[in-house]
Each structure stands twice: as structure tokens, then as C-alpha cells.
Tab-separated table of C-alpha atoms in Angstrom:
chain	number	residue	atom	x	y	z
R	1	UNK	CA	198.023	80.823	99.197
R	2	UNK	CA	196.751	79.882	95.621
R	3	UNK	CA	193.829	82.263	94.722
R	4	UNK	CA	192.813	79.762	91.389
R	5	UNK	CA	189.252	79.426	90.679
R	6	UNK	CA	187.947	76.000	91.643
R	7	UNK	CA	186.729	73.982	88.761
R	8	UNK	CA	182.889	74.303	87.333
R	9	UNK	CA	180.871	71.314	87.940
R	10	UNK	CA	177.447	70.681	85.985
R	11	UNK	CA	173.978	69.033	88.448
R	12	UNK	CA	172.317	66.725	87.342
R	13	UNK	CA	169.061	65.609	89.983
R	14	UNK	CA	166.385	63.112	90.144
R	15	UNK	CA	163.962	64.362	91.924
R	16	UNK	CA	162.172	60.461	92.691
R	17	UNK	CA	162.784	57.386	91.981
R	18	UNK	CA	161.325	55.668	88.607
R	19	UNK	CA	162.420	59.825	86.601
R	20	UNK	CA	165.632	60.243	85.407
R	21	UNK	CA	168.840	62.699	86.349
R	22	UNK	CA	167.948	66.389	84.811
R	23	UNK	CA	170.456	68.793	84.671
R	24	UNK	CA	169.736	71.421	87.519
R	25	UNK	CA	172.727	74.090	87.292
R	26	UNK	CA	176.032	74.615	88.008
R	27	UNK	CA	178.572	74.737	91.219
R	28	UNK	CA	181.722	75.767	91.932
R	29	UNK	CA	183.826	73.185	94.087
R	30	UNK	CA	187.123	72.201	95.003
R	31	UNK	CA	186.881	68.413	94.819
R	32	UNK	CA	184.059	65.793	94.347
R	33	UNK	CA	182.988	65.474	97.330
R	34	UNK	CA	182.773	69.208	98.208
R	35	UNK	CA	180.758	69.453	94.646
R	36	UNK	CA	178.565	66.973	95.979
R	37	UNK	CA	177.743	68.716	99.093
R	38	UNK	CA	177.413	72.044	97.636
R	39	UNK	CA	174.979	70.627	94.737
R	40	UNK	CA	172.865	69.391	98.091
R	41	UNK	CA	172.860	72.750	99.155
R	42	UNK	CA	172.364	75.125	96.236
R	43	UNK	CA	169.934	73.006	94.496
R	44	UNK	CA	167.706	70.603	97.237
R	45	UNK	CA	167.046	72.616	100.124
R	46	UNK	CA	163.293	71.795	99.312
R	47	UNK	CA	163.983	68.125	99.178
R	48	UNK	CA	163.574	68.480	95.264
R	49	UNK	CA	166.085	64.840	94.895
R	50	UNK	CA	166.582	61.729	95.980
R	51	UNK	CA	170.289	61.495	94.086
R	52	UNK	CA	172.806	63.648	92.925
R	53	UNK	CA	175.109	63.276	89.901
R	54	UNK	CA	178.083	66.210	89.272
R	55	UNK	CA	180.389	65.911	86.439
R	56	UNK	CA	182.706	68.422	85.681
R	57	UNK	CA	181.880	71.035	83.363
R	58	UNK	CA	185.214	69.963	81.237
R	59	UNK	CA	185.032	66.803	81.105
R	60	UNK	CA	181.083	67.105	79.000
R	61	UNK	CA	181.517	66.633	75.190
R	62	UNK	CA	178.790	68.305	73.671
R	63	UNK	CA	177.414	68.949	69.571
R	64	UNK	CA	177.799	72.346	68.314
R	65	UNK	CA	174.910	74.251	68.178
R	66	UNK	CA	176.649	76.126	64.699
R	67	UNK	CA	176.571	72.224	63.593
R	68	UNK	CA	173.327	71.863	64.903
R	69	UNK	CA	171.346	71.882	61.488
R	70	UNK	CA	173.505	69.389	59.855
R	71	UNK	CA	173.901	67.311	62.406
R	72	UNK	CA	170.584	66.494	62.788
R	73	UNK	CA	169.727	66.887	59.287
R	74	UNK	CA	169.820	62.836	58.442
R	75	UNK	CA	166.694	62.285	60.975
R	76	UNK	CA	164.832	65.128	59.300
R	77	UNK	CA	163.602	63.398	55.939
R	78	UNK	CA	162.479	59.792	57.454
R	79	UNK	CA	158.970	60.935	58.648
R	80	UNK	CA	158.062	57.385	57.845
R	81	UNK	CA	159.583	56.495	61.302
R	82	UNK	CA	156.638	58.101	62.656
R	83	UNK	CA	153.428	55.960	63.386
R	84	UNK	CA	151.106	59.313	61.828
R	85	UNK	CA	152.931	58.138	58.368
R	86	UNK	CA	151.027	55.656	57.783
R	87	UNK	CA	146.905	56.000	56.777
R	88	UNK	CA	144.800	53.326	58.063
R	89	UNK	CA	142.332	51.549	56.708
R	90	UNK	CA	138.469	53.154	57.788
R	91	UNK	CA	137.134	50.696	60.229
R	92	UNK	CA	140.207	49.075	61.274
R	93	UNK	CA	140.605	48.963	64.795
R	94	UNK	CA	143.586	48.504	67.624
R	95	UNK	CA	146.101	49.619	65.744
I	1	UNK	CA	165.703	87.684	94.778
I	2	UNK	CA	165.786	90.949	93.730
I	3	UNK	CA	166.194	92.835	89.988
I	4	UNK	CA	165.777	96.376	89.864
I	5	UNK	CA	166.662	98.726	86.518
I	6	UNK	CA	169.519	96.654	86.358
I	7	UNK	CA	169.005	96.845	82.629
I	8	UNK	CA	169.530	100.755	83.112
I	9	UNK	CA	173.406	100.941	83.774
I	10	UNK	CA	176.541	101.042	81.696
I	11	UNK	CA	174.574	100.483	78.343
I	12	UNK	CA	177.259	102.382	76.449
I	13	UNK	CA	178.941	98.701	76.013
I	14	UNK	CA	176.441	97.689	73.623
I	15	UNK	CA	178.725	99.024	70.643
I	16	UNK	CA	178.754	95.884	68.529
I	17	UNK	CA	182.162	95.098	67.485
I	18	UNK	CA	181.239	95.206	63.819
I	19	UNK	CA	181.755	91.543	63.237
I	20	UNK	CA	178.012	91.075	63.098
I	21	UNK	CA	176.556	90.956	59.830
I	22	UNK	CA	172.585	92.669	59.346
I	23	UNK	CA	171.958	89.094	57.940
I	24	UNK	CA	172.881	87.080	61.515
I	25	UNK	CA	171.439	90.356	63.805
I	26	UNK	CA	168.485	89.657	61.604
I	27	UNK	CA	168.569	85.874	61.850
I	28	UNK	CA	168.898	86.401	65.403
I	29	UNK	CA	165.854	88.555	65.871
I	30	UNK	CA	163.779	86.182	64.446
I	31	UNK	CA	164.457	83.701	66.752
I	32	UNK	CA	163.302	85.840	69.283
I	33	UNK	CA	160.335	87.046	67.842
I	34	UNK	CA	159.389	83.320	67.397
I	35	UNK	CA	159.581	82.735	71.396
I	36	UNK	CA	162.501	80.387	70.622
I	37	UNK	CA	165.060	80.393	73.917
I	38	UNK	CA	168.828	81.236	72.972
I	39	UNK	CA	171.248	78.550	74.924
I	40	UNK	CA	175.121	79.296	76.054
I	41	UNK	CA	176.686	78.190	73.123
I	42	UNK	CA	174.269	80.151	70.161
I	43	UNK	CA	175.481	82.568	67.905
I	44	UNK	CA	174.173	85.949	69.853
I	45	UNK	CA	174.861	89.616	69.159
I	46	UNK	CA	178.099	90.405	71.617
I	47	UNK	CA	175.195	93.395	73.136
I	48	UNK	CA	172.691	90.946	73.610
I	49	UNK	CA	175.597	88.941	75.821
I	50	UNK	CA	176.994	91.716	77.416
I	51	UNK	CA	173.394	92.660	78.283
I	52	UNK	CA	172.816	89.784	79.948
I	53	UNK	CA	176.102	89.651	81.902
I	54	UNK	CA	175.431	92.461	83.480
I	55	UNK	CA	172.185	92.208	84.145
I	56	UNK	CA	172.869	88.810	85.862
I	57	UNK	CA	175.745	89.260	87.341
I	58	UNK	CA	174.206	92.884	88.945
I	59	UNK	CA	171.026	90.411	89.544
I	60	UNK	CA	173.178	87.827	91.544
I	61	UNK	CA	175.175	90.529	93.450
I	62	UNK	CA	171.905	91.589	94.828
I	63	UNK	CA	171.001	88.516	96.282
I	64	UNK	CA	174.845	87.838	97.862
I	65	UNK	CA	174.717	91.747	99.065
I	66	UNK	CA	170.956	91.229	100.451
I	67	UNK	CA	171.361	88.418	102.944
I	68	UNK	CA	173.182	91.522	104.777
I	69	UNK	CA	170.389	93.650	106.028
I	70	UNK	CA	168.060	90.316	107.199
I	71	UNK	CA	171.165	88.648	108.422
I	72	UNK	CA	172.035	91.163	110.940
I	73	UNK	CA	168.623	89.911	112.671
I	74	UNK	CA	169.778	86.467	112.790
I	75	UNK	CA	170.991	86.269	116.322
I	76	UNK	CA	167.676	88.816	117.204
I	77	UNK	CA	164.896	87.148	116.160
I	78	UNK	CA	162.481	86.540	118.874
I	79	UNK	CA	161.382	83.091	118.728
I	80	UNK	CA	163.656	79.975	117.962
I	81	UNK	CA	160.525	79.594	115.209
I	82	UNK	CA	161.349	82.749	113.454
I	83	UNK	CA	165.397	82.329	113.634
I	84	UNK	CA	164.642	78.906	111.715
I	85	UNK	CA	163.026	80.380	109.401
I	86	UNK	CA	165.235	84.286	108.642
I	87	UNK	CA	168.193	81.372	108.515
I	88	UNK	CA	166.189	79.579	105.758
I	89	UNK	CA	165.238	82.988	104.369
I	90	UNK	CA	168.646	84.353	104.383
I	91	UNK	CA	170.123	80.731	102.961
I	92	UNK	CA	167.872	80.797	99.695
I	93	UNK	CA	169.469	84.230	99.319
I	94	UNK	CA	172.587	82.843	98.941
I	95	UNK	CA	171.232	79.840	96.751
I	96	UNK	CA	170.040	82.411	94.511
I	97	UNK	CA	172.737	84.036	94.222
I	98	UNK	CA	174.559	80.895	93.384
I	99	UNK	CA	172.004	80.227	90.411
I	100	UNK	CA	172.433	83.271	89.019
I	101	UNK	CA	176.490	83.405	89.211
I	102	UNK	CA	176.014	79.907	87.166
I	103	UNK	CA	173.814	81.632	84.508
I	104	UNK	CA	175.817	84.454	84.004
I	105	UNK	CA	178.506	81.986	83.565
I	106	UNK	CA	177.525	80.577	80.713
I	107	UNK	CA	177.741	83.698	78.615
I	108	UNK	CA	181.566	83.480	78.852
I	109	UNK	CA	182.159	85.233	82.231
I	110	UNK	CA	184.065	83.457	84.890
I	111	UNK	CA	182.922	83.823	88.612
I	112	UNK	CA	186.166	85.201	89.281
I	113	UNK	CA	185.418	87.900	87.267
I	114	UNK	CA	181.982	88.675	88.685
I	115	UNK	CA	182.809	88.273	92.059
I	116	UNK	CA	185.996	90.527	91.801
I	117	UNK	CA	183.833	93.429	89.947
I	118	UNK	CA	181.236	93.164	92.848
I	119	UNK	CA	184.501	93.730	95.365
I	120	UNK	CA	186.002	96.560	93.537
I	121	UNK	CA	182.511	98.556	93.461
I	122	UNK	CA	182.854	98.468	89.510
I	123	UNK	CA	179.585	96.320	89.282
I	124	UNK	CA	176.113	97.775	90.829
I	125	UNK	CA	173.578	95.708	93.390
I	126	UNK	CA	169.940	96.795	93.894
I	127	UNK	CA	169.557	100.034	95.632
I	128	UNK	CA	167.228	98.668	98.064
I	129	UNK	CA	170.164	96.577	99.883
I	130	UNK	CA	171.513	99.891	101.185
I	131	UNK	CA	168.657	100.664	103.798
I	132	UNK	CA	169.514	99.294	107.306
I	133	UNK	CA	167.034	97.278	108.950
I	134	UNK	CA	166.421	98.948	112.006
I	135	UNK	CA	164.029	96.868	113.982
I	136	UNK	CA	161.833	93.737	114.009
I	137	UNK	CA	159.121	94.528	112.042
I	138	UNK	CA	161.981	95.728	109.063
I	139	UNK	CA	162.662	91.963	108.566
I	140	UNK	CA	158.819	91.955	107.848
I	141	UNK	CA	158.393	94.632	105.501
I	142	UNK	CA	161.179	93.038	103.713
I	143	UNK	CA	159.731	89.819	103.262
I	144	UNK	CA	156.375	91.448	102.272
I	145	UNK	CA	157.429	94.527	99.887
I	146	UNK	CA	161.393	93.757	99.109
I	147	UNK	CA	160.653	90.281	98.005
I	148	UNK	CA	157.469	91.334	96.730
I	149	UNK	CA	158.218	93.614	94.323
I	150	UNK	CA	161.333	90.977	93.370
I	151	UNK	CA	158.721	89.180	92.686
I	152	UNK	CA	156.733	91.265	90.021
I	153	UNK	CA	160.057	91.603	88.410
I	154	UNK	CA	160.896	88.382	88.269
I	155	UNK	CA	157.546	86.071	87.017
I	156	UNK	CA	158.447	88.099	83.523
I	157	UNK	CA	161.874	86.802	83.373
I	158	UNK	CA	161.160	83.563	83.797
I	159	UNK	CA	160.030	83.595	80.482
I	160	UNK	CA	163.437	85.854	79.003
I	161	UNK	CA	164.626	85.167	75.774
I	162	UNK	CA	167.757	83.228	77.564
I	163	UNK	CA	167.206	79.786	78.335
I	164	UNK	CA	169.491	79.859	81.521
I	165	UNK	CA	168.486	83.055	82.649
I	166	UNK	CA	164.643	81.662	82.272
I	167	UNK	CA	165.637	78.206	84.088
I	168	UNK	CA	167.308	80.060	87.061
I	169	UNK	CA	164.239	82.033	87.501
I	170	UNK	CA	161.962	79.438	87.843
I	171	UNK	CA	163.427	77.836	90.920
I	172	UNK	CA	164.221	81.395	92.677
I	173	UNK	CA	160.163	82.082	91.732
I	174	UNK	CA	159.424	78.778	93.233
I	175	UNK	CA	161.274	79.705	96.664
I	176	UNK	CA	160.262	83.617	96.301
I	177	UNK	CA	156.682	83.084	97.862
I	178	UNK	CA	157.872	81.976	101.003
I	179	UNK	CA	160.110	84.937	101.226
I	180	UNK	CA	157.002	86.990	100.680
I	181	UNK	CA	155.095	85.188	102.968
I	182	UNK	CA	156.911	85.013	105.873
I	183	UNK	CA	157.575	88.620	105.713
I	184	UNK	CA	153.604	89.481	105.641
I	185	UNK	CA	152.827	86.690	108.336
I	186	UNK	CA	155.181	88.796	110.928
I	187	UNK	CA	153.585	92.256	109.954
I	188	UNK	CA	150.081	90.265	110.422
I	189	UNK	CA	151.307	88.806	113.896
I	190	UNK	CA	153.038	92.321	114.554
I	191	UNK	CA	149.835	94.256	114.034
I	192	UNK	CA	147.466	92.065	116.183
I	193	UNK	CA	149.917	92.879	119.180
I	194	UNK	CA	149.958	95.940	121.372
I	195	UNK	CA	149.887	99.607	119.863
I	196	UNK	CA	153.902	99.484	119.897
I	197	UNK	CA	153.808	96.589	117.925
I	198	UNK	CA	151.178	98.524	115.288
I	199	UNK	CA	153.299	100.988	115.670
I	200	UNK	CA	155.991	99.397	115.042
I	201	UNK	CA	154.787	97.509	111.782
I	202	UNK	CA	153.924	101.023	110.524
I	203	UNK	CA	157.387	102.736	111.079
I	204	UNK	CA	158.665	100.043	108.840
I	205	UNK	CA	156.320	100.204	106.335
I	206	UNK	CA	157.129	103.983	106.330
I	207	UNK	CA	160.716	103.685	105.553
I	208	UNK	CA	160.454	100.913	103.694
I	209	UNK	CA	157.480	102.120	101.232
I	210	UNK	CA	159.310	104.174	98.573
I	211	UNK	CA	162.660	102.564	98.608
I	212	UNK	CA	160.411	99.347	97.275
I	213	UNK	CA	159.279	101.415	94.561
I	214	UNK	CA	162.248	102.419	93.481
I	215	UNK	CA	163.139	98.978	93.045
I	216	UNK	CA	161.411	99.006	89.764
I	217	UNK	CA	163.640	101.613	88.315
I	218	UNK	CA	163.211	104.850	86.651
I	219	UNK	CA	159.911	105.551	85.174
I	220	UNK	CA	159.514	104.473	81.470
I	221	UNK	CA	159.497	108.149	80.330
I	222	UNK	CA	163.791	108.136	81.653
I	223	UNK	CA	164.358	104.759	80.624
I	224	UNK	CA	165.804	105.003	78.118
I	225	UNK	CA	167.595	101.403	77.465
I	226	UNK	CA	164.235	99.473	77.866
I	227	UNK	CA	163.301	99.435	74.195
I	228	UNK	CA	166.621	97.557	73.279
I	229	UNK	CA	165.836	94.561	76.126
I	230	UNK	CA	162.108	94.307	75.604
I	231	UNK	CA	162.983	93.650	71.483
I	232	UNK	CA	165.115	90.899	72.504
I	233	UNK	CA	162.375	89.537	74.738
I	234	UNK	CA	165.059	90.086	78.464
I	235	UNK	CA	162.345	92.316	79.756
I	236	UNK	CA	158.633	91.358	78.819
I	237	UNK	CA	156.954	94.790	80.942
I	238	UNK	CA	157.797	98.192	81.561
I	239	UNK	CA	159.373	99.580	84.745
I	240	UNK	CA	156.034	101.711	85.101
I	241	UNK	CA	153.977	98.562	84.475
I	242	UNK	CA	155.639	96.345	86.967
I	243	UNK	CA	155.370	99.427	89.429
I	244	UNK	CA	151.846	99.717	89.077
I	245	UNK	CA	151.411	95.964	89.314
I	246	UNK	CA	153.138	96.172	92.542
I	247	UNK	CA	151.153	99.200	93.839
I	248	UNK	CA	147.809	97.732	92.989
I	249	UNK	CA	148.564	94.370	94.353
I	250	UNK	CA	149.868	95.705	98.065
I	251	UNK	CA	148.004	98.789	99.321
I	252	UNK	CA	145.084	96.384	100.028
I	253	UNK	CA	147.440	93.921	102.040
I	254	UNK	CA	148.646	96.953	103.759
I	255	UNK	CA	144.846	98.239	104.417
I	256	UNK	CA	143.678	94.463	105.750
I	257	UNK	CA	146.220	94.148	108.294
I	258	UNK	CA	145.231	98.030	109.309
I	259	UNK	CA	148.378	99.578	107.637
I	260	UNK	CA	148.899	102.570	105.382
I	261	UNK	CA	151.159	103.554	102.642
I	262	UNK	CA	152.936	106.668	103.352
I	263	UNK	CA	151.272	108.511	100.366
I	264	UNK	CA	149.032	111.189	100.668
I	265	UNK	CA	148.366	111.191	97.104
I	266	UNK	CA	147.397	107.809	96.763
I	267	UNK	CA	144.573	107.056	95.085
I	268	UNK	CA	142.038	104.434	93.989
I	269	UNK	CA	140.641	104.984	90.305
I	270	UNK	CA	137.038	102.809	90.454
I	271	UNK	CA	136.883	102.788	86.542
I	272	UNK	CA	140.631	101.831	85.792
I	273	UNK	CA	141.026	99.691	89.719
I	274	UNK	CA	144.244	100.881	89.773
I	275	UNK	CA	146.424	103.164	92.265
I	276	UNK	CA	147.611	106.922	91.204
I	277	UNK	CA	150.468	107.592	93.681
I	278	UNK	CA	152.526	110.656	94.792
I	279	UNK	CA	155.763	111.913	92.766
I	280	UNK	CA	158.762	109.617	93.979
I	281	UNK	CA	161.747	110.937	94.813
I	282	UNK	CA	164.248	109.966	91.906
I	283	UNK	CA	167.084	112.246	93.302
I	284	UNK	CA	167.078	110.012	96.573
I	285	UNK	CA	167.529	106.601	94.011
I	286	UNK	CA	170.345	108.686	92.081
I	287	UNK	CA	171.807	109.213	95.372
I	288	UNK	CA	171.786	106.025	96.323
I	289	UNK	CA	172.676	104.256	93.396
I	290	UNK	CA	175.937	106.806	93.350
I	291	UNK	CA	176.948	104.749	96.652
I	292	UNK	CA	175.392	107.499	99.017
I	293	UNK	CA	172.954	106.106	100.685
I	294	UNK	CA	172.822	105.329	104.427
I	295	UNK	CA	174.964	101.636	104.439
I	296	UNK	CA	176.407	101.533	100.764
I	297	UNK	CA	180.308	101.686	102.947
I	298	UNK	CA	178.773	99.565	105.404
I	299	UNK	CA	177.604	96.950	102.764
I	300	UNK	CA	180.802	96.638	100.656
I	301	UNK	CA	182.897	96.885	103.683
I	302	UNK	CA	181.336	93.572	105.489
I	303	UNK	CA	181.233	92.130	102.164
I	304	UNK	CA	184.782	92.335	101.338
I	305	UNK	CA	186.030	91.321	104.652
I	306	UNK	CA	184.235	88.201	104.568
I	307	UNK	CA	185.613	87.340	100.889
I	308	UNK	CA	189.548	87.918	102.893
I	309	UNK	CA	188.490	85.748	105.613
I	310	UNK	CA	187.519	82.975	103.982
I	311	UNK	CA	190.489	82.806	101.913
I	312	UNK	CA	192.158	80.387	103.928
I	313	UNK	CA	189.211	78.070	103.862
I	314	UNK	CA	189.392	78.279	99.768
I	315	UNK	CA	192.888	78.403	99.843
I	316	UNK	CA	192.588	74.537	102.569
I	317	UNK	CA	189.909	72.816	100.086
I	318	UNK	CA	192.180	73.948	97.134
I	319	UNK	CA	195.160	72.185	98.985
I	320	UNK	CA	193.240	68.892	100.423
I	321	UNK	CA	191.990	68.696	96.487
I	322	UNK	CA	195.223	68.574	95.531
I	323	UNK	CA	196.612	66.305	97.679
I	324	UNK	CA	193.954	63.899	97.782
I	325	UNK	CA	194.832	64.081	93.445
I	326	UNK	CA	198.477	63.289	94.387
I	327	UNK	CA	197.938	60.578	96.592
């Protein structure tokens, strides 16, 4: 009998229609089906989704949070992507 | 859902392993002290991790350990309504612990691990969990003090410093209320019955009373290892606090359904509105905690014989998974 640890999967719900998949926890599972069932159980008892999404754990490439400042430094200095940039004119109106 | 001084044990594993420069520790506080939320994969002193394993990991063993006592009413509860709803009871119990165990998990700690130190008696449970529940009206003075005073310790920690920890207590909070409810609702229906029933409903609160208090932990004067969690923001109020919070909030539940604390020096102050109470018995929680109290063998023995027979049902998904990967 193998005693290994079955593989981490990552939830991801959406809890109506028209919102998008939010990561809800974690689950232990043997295979994708059972992860799907388990995910049901663990994290919608209260009907909080109308879809399920697991992924496992492994297979999610994520950025370093030690990177984190550089990484995201080159959005950091264009404030003029930002609508409050720009000073309107007094009296001009719908914009 | 149930914490309970688990912050108190084993905090001589907070040696840092001298890796950790002043300038990161102090980096670190910072963040904390600016409310930010620390995520798995920060930089975090190896205390403030180990901290948090145990404390989760003690946190989710109490919820897998405390479907025991309110399961063992299961196939006793005397309506089909009130089966339906201990199964749902006893099923977010699980659920919780099942949150948790994926928390704790993300500090570096594999469920393996956690599930195996539960098994061996190396990692602790709440105290609480080893009181049997001896009739009825117990599975109602759960619901309403147990769960409760879970409850008082848990709103804080939805707002720890540790963004999973935080996220996992939000949904058990969510589903906590019920628990709470539920429990009151059959001390309510219990004490309009007949005098047994009253009866009854006070019995439980009896033996039930103190043990909830202890829940909280020691008082603030013998804990000691408080300080170190409320600086990094893991525990936002005092064990004292939380008690009194507690105290304050159920005697008048107790008094509107016609019930009584067992405390005879209980006390309303009008200027401060809160309860005094008597002197509780800390060498009873020592006891306890020590695995003496009146199901600790009981608890560990039904929980380690259902981890062996379910083996072969792991063991069969493990197998089918593999097969259906070979196919």
C-alpha cells in the first residue's frame, strides 16, 4: 500500500455568473475528478459557486515576491496612464 | 472552529537561526505595523513561521478532533430536523479543518507532516475537545458556548497579520454563527419543555461553563508568549480581554432563556457593564492539556483508528489515479 501524499490542488470559484474565478483555497486529491469533488465539498457547502476550476498547485508559475519591486518597477513612473494626470480646463464638461 | 492559547505552547522554537539580519527583522516589522498582510512566499522571520505553523496546525487539529464529541450524537438526535442539521454542524467542522490544514500549508509544512504530529500526540488540540458530551442538551451548550467563545477568538484573526491565515478565517466566521445558533436554539427549545428538560439544559451548562472559559487560555498575567504574537499583529486582544468579551456577552443569554452560570461570584459592575467572575481552576486546564482529562485516550484513540481504516480507501484513489495516468 503506497502511503504518498496526494498532490496539492489550488480553487479557484465563481460564485455567479457575469464575476470571475477567485482563488478560494487549497485541497488535497488523488486525481481531477476527486479534486473536483472535494473543492465542492470543502469550499460550497453554502452554494457560494456556480463553477469550479482546480489546477494543481505545481503546475502554477508565479513572480517572486523577492522580485516583486523590480518587477513591477517599469509601471511605477508612467502616472500619465492615469486619467487624474491630466488637469482640465475650468468649465469643461463630459470629460 | 475553535482556537484556544494555542499561541501558549512550545514557544522555545522561536530561536531564530541567526540568518536574520536586525535590518530585514526590522523591515519586516514595519510591514506589520503598517497593517500590510504577509503572503506564503514573503521573506518572514523563521519564529514568525514557526509561530504560525503551530498555531494553525494546533487550530486545524481542533476542528478534525472536535467533530468527535457532537458526532457521537449523530445517530441520537431526536428529530430527523436536528440530525440534518448536527450532520451539517459536524461537516463544516471538518471543512474547517480542511481550510486551516491548507493555510498552514503554505508556510512550508506538508499535511503529512501535520496530520502525522496530530497522530503521534506531539501536536496539541483545544482542551475543550476532551469533555464527553453526555446528553442532549451537551450538543446545545456546545453550539452556544464552545462555538461561541471560538467565535470571540476568531473575529480578531480574521484580521492576523497572515494573509492566508486571515482568508481562512473569514469563511469559518461566516459558517461560525450557525454553529452558535443552532446550539442556543436547542437550549431555548430545551428550556421551554418540562422541568427535566430545564433541568437538563442546566446540567449542561454546568459542566460545560468553565471548560468554555478556559478556552481562552491562561490569564494575561501567565501568558507569557502573548507580547511576541500581538507585535506581529497574529493576536489583536488579550486572553483576559477575549474572556471578558465572552463573559459579558453570554450570562444574559443564559439569564433570558432562565439559565445560570455556575458562579457564585459572578457579578455585574453597573459603572464598568461588565462581569467579575469566580477564580477558575487553572490546575484542571494544566491537567487537561497534559492529556488527563476525562476522553484525551478516548479522543486520540478513535482518531487514529479512523486514519488506519481509511488507508485502503487512500491507498484505492492513489491506485485508480495511477492507472487512469497509465492508460
Amino acid at each position: 500500500m503506497t502511503n504518498k501524499e496526494w498532490p496539492l490542488y489550488e480553487v479557484f470559484i465563481r460564485s455567479k455568473a457575469g464575476l470571475s474565478h477567485k482563488h478560494a483555497g487549497s485541497i488535497h486529491a488523488a486525481d481531477d475528478q476527486l479534486a473536483l469533488d472535494a473543492a465542492r465539498d470543502t469550499y460550497t457547502r453554502r452554494s457560494e459557486g456556480v463553477s469550479i476550476w482546480v489546477v494543481r498547485s505545481s503546475l502554477i508559475v508565479a513572480s517572486d515576491p523577492a522580485e516583486a519591486a523590480a518587477f513591477f518597477e517599469p509601471a511605477k513612473d508612467k502616472i500619465y496612464r492615469h486619467p487624474t494626470f491630466y488637469e482640465m480646463p475650468e468649465g469643461v464638461e463630459n470629460l | 472552529m475553535y482556537t484556544q492559547g494555542l499561541d501558549q505552547k512550545g514557544q522555545a522554537d522561536s530561536a531564530s537561526n541567526g540568518a536574520e539580519s536586525p535590518a530585514d527583522l526590522d523591515a519586516f516589522q514595519k510591514r506589520i505595523d503598517n497593517e500590510e498582510k504577509i503572503e506564503p512566499k514573503d521573506w518572514m522571520p523563521e519564529a514568525y513561521r514557526r509561530t504560525l505553523i503551530r498555531q494553525i496546525s494546533q487550530h486545524a487539529h481542533s476542528e478534525i478532533i472536535g467533530m468527535q464529541p457532537e458526532g457521537s450524537w449523530l445517530t441520537r438526535a431526536p428529530s430527523l430536523k436536528r440530525k440534518a442539521i448536527l450532520l451539517a454542524k459536524v461537516q463544516d467542522e471538518a471543512g474547517h479543518g480542511l481550510y486551516l490544514y491548507g493555510a498552514a500549508e503554505t508556510l512550508g509544512v506538508s499535511r503529512d507532516q501535520m496530520v502525522g504530529d496530530l497522530l503521534s500526540g506531539k501536536s496539541k488540540y483545544s482542551s475543550i475537545f476532551n469533555y464527553p458530551a453526555l446528553t442532549w442538551a451537551d450538543i446545545g451548550a456546545i453550539g452556544w458556548l464552545v462555538d461561541g467563545a471560538a467565535i470571540m477568538n476568531q473575529i480578531p484573526l480574521c484580521r492576523c497579520s497572515y494573509g492566508p491565515y486571515a482568508r481562512a478565517m473569514i469563511r469559518v466566521c461566516k459558517e461560525e454563527s450557525f454553529h452558535q445558533r443552532q446550539g442556543y436554539d436547542i437550549m431555548v427549545q430545551l428550556c421551554k419543555g418540562s422541568d427535566a428538560q430545564k433541568a437538563m439544559a442546566q446540567d449542561a451548562l454546568n459542566r460545560w461553563w468553565w471548560p468554555s472559559l478556559m478556552m481562552f487560555g491562561p490569564t494575561d498575567k501567565d501568558s507569557q508568549h502573548s507580547a511576541q504574537s500581538m507585535a506581529w499583529k497574529i493576536k489583536r486582544f488579550s486572553n483576559d480581554e477575549l474572556r471578558q468579551k465572552f463573559i459579558d456577552a453570554t450570562v444574559p443569554q443564559g439569564e433570558f432563556i432562565g439559565l445560570s452560570v455556575p458562579d457564585e461570584d459572578l457579578k455585574l459592575d453597573k459603572k464598568t457593564g461588565h462581569y467579575s467572575h469566580g477564580e477558575i481552576d487553572w490546575q484542571e486546564f494544566i491537567e487537561v492539556i497534559k492529556g488527563n482529562g476525562p476522553c484525551n485516550k478516548q479522543r486520540m484513540a478513535k482518531r487514529r483508528k479512523a486514519h488506519d481504516d481509511g488507508a485502503w480507501v487512500r491507498a484505492a484513489a492513489h491506485a485508480y489515479a495511477e492507472k487512469q495516468r497509465n492508460i
